[in-house]
Tab-separated table of C-alpha atoms in Angstrom:
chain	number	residue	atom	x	y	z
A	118	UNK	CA	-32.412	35.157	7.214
A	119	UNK	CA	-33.471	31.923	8.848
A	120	UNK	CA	-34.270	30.186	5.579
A	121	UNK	CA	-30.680	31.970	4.019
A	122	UNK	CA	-29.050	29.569	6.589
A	123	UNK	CA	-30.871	26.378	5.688
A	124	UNK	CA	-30.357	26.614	2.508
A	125	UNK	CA	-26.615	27.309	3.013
A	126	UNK	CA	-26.332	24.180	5.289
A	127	UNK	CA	-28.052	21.693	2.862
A	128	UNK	CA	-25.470	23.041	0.192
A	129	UNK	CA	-22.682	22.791	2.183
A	130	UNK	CA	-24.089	18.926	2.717
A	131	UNK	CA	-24.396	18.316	-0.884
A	132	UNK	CA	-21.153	19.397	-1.352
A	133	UNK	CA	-19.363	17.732	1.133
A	134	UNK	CA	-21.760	14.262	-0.340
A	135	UNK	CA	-20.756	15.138	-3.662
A	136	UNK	CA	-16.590	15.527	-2.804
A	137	UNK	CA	-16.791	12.269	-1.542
A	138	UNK	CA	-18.420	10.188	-4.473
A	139	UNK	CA	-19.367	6.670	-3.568
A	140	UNK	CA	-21.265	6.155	-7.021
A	141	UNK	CA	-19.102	4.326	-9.593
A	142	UNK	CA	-18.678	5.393	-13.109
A	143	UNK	CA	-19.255	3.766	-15.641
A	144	UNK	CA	-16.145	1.743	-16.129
A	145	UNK	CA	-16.265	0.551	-12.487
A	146	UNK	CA	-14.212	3.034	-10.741
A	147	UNK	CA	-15.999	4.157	-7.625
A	148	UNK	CA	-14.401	6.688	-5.117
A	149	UNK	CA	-14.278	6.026	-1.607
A	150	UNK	CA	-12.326	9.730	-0.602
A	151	UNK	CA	-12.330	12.014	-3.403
A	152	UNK	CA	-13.711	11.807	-6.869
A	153	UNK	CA	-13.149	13.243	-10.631
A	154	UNK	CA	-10.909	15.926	-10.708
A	155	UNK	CA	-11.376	18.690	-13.341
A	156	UNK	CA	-8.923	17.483	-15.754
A	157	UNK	CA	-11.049	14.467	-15.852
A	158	UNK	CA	-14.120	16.007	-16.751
A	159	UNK	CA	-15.606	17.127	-12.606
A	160	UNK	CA	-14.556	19.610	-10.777
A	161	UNK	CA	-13.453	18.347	-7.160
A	162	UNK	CA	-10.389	19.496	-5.870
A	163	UNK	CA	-7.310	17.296	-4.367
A	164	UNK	CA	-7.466	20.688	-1.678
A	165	UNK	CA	-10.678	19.421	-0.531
A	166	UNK	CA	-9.345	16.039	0.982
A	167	UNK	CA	-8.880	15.355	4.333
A	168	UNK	CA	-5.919	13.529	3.472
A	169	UNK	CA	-1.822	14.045	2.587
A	170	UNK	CA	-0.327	11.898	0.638
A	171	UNK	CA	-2.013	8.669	1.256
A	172	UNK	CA	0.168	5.527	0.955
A	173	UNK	CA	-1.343	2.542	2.279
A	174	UNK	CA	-4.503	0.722	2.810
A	175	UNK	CA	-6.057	-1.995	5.034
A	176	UNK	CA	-9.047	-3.311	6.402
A	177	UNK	CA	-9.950	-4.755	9.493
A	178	UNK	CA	-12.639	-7.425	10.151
A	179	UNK	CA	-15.895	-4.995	10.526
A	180	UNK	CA	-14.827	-4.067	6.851
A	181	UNK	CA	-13.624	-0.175	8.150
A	182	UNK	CA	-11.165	0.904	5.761
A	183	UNK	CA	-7.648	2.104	7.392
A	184	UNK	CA	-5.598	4.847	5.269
A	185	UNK	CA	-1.921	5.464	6.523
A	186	UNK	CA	-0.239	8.733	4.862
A	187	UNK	CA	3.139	9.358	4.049
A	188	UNK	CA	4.059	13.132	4.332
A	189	UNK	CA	0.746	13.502	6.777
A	190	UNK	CA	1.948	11.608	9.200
A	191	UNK	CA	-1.405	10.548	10.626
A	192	UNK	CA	-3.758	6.814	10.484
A	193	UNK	CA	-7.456	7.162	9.296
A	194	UNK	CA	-10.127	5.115	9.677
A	195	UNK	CA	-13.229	5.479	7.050
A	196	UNK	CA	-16.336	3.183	8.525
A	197	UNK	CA	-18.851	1.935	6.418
A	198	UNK	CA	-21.160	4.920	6.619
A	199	UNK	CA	-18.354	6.976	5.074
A	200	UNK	CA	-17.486	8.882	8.237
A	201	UNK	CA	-13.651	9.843	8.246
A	202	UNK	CA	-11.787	9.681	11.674
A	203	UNK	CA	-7.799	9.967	12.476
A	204	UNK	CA	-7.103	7.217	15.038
A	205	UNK	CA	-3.423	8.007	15.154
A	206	UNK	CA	-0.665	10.675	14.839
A	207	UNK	CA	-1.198	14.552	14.790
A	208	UNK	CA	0.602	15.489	11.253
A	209	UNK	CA	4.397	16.155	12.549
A	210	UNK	CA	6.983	13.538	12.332
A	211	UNK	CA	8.786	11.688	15.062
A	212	UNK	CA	8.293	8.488	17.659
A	213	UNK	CA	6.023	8.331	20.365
A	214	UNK	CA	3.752	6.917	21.886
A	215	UNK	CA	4.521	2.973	22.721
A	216	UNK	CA	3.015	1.415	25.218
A	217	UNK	CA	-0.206	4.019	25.500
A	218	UNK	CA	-3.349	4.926	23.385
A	219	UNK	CA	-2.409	5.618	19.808
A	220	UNK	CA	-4.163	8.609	19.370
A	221	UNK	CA	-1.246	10.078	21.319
A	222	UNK	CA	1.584	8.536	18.909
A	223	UNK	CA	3.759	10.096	16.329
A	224	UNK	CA	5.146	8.387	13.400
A	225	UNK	CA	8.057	9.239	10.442
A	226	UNK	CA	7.211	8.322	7.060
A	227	UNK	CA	4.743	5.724	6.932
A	228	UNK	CA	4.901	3.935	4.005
A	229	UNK	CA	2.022	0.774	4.421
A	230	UNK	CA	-0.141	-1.229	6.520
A	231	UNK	CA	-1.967	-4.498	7.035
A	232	UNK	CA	-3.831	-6.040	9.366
A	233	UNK	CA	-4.347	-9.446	10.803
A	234	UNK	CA	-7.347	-11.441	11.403
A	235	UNK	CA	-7.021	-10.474	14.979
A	236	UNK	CA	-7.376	-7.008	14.065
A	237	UNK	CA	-3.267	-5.978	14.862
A	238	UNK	CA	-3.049	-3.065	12.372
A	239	UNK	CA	0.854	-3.105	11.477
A	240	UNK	CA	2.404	-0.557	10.132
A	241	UNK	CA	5.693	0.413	8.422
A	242	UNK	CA	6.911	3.303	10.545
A	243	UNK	CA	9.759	3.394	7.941
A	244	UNK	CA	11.886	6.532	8.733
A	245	UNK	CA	11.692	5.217	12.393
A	246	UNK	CA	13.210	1.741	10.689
A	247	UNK	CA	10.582	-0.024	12.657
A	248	UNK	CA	7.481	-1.541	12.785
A	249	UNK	CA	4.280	-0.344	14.894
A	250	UNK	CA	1.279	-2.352	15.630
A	251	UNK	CA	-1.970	-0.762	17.025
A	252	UNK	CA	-4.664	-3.730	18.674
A	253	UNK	CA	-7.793	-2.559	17.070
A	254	UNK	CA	-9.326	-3.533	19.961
A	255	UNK	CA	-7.713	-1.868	22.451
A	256	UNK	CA	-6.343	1.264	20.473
A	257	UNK	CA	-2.668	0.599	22.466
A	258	UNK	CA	0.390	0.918	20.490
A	259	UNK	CA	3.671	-0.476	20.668
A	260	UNK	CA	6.742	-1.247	18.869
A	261	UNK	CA	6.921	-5.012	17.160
A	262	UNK	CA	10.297	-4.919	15.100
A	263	UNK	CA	12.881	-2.750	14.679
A	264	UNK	CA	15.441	-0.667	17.504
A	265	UNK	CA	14.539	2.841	15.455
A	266	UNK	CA	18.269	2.537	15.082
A	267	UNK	CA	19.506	2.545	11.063
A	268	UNK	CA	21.303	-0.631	10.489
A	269	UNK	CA	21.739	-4.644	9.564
A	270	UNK	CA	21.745	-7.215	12.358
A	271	UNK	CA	19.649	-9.404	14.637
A	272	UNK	CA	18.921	-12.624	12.026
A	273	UNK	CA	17.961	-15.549	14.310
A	274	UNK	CA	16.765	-13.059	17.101
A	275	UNK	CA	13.619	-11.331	18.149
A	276	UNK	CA	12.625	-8.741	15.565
A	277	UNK	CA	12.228	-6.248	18.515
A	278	UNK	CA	16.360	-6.433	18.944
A	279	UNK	CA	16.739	-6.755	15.141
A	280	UNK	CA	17.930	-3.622	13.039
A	281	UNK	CA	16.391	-2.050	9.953
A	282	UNK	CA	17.371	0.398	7.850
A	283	UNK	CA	14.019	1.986	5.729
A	284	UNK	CA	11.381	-0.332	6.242
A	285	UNK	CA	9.578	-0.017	3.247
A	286	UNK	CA	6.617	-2.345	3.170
A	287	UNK	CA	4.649	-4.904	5.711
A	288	UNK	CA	2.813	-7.488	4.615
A	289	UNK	CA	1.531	-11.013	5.736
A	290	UNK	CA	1.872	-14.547	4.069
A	291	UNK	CA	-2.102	-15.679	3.594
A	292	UNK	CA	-1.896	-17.771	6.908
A	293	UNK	CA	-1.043	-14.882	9.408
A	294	UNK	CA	2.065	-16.394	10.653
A	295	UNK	CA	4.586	-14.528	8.754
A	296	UNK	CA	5.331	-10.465	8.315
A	297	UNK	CA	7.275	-9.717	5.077
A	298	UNK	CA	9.359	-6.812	5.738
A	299	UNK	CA	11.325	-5.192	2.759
A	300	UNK	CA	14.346	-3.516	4.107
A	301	UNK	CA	15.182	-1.080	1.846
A	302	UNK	CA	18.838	0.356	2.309
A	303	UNK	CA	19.825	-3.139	3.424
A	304	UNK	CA	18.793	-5.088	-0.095
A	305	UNK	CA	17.008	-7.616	1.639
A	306	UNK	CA	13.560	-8.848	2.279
A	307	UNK	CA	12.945	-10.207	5.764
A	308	UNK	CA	10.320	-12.617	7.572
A	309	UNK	CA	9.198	-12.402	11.355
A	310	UNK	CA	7.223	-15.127	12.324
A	311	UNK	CA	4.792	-13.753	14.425
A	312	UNK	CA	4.141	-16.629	16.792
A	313	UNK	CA	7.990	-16.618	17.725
A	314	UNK	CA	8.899	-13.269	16.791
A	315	UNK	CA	12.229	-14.529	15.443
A	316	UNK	CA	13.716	-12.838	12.101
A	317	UNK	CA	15.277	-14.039	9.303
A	318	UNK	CA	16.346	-12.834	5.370
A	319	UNK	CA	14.748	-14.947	2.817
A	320	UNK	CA	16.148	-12.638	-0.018
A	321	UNK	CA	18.950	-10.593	-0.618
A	322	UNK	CA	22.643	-10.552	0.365
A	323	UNK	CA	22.962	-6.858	0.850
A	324	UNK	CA	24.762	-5.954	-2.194
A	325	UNK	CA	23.165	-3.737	-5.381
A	326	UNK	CA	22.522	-5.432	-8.975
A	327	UNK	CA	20.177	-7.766	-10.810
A	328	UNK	CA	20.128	-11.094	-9.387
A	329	UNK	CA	21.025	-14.362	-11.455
A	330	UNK	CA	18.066	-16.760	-12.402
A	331	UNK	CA	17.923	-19.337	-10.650
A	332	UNK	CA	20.400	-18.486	-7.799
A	333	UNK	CA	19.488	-18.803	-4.267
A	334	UNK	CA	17.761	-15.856	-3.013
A	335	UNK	CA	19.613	-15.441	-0.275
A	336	UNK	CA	22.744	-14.967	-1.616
A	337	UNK	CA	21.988	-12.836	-4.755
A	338	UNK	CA	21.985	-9.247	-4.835
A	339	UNK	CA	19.174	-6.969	-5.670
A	340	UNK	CA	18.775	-3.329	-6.836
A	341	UNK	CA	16.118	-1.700	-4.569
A	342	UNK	CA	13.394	-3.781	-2.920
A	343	UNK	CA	10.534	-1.897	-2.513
A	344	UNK	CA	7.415	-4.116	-1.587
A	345	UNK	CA	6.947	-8.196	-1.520
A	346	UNK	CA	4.363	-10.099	-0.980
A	347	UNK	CA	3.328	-13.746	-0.851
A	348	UNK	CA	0.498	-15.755	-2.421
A	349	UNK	CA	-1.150	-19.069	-1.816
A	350	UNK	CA	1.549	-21.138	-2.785
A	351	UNK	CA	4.330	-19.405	-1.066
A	352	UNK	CA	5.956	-17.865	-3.687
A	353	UNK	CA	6.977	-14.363	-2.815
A	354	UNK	CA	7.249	-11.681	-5.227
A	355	UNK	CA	9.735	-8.490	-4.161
A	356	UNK	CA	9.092	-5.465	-6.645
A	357	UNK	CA	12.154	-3.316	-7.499
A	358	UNK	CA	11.786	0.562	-8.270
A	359	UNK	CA	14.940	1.217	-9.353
A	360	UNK	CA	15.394	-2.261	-10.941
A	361	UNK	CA	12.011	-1.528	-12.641
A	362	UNK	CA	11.278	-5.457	-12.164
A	363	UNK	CA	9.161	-7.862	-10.282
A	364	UNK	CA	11.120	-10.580	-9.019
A	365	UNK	CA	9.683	-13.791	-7.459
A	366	UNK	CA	11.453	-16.246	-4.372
A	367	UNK	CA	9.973	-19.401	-5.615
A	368	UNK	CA	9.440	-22.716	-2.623
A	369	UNK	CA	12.869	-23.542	-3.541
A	370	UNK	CA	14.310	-20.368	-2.024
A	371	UNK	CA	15.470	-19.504	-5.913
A	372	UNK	CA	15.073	-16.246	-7.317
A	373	UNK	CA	13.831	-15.308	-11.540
A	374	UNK	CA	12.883	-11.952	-12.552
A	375	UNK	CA	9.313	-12.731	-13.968
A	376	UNK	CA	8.501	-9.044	-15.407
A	377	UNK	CA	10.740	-6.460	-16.227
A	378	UNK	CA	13.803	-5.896	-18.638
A	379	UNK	CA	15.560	-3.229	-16.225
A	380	UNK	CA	14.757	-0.181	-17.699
A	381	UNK	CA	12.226	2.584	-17.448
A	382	UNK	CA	9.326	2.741	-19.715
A	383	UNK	CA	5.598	1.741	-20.459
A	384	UNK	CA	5.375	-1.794	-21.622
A	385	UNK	CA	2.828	-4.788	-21.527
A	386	UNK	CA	3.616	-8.502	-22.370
A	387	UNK	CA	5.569	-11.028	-21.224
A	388	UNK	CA	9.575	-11.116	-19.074
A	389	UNK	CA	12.017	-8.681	-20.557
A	390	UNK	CA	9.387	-7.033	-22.681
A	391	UNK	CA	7.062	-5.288	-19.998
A	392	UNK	CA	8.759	-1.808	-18.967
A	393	UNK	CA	8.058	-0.309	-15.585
A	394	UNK	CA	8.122	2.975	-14.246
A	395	UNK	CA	9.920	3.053	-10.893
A	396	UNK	CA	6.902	0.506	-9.416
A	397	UNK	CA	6.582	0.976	-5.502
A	398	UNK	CA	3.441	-1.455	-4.517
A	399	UNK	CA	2.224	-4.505	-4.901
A	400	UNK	CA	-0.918	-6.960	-3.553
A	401	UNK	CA	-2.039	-10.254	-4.836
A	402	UNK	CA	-5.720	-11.738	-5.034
A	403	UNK	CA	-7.427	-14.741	-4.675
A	404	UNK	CA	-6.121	-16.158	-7.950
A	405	UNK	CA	-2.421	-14.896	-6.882
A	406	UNK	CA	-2.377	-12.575	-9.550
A	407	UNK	CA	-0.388	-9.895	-8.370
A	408	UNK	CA	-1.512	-6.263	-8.932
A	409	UNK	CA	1.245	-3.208	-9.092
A	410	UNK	CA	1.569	0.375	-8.902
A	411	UNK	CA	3.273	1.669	-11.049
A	412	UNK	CA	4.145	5.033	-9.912
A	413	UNK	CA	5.722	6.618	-12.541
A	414	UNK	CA	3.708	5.637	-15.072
A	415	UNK	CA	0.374	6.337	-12.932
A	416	UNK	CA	-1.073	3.364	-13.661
A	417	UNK	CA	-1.910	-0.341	-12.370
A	418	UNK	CA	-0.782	-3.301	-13.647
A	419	UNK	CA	-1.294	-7.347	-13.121
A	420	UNK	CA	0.938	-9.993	-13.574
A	421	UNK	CA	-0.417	-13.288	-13.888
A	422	UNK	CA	1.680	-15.745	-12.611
A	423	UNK	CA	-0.466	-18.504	-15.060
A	424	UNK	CA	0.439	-16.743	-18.727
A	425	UNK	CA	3.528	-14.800	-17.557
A	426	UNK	CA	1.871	-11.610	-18.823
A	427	UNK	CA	1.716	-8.017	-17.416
A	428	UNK	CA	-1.309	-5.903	-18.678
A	429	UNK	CA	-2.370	-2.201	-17.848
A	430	UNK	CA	-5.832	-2.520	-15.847
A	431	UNK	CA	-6.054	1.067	-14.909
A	432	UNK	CA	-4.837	4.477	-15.674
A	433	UNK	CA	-3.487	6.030	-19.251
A	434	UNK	CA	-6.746	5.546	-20.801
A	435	UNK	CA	-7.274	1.821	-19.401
A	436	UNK	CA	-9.767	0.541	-17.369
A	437	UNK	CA	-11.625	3.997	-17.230
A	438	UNK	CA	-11.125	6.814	-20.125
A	439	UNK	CA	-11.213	9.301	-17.687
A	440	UNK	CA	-9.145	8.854	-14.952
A	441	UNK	CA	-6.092	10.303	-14.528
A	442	UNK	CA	-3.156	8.566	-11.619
A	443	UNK	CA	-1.023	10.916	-10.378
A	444	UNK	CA	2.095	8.330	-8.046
A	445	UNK	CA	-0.356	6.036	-7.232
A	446	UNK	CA	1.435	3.490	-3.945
A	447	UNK	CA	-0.992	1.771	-1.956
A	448	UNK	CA	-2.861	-1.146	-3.970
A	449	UNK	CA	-4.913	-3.559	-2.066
A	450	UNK	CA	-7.394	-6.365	-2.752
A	451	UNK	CA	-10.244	-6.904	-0.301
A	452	UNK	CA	-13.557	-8.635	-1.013
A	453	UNK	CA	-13.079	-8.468	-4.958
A	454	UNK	CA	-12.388	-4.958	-5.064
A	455	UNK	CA	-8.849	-3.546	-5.819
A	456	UNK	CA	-8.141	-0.096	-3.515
A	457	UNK	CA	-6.219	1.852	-4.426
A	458	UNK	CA	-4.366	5.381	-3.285
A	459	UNK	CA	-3.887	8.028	-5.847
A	460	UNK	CA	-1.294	9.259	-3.558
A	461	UNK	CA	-0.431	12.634	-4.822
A	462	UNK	CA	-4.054	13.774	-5.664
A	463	UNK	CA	-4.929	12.510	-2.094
A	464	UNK	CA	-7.641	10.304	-3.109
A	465	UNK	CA	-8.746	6.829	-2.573
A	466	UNK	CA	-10.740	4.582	-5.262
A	467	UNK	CA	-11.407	1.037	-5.822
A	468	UNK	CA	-12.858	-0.908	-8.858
A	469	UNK	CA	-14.366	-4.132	-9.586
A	470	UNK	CA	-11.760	-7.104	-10.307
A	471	UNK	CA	-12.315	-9.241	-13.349
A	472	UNK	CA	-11.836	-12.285	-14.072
């Protein structure tokens, strides 16, 4: 009987080694939570992940990966040795929790995160209309911008007095000193400078439809922001789901679609040619290429900004033969790997980027 229960717990070991793959195939694909499914050719199970609906991804300066979910409701934090741990909320929705220990807070719809090089994991708490920040260091949490109040207003103020209405995504510029904030319902894509804490719009005048090349960003409309981001230069790209386009805020302040002709569909090549399918994410890497997820059409694509072409890196037979993305949202780029969260098979994956 004694040796029935060894060999029971090394199984259950292998299993539980085997669910959670870190060995990458051979097209570069490597899972960090979850692995081939059996419509791919494995057998693991979306059931067997400790995670619902992951949405966004981060990393903080030891290189521990930090996995927000959406539905879940809850922050993990996978170390380096693979050990998964949830660091904040318990799974039901709500707001709590500012000002103590964030293991005790509770979140509503958490649709991203990113963290500074001080370790300030920011996070958009988006059916709060807020955004929450959680010191690394000190696992406190508290409330950074946003009243949890729907609505427009507090442009030349402290983001903390500021209204919001869906903050969809949070990212920084690549000096730290600025928080992109897309603000959904409102059509608009905001900065905070974190030194002052003052916000501002830098796009969008609050009113729905395709915005005029070469107009000032700031009084032209737009569809449905989802995500923005800047790169090196300053440029900031705001990705549309509804709009199906990537737009980008030049140094001038003046907006072009780059990618996109408006409607749905699956499309590589250059402006009005590519086709999206209702895109919700977006990251840029160190040659400010900028990397989308393309929910709809589960896959990844890259516009790059130097040949003004969009190509299919992953998913629907590219970039591995097997893999199949079911609403993938959370793309990042960290150390030249992309990340990214398979949201609604509740896995996480990264591959190699190539130049």
């Amino acid at each position: 009987m004694r040796f029935f229960f060894i060999f029971l717990a090394i199984g259950i070991i292998l299993a539980k080694q085997d669910s959670f793959s870190q060995e990458p195939s051979d097209s570069g694909v490597e899972f960090l939570i979850g692995d081939y499914l059996s419509d791919e050719g494995a057998s693991w199970s979306p059931q067997l992940s400790p995670l619902n609906r992951p949405f966004g991804i981060a990393f903080d300066s030891l290189d521990r990966m930090y996995v927000v979910e959406l539905e879940g409701g809850r922050v993990h934090r996978r170390d380096q040795d693979g050990t998964i741990k949830v660091i904040a909320g318990d799974g039901t929705s709500g707001y709590r929790g500012d000002g103590g220990l964030a293991d005790h807070a509770v979140f509503n719809g958490m649709h991203n995160c990113v963290i500074t090089k001080q370790d300030q994991l920011l996070i958009s708490d988006s059916w709060n209309h807020c955004v929450r920040r959680i010191d690394l260091k000190t696992e406190k949490i508290d409330t950074i911008a946003g009243t949890r109040q729907a609505g427009f207003g507090g442009d030349g103020g402290q983001a903390t007095g500021a209204s919001f209405d869906y903050v969809m995504c949070v990212s920084l510029s690549t000096d730290d000193q600025l928080m992109h904030l897309t603000d959904l319902k409102n059509r608009r894509i905001r900065n905070v400078d974190l030194r002052s804490g003052v916000v501002s719009t830098v796009a969008g005048n609050g009113e729905k439809g395709v915005p005029v090349d070469g107009a000032p960003a700031t009084q032209s409309p737009l569809v449905d922001p989802r995500a923005a981001a800047s790169d090196s230069s300053g440029r900031l790209y705001v990705l549309e789901r509804g709009g199906h386009s990537l737009r980008m805020v030049d140094q001038n302040g003046l907006v072009n679609t780059v990618a996109g002709s408006g409607k749905r569909g699956f499309q590589d090549g250059k402006g009005v040619e590519v086709e999206f399918g209702s895109p919700k994410h977006l990251c840029i890497d160190q040659r400010d290429r900028v990397y989308i997820a393309d929910d709809l059409n589960g896959a990844i694509r890259r516009y790059d900004p130097s040949s003004g072409e969009v190509k299919t890196v992953l998913g629907r037979g590219f970039g591995d033969q097997r893999l199949r993305l079911l609403n993938p949202h959370g793309v990042t780029v960290h150390q030249g790997y992309l990340y990214v969260a398979d949201s609604s098979q509740h896995r996480v994956l990264r591959m190699k980027i190539i130049d």
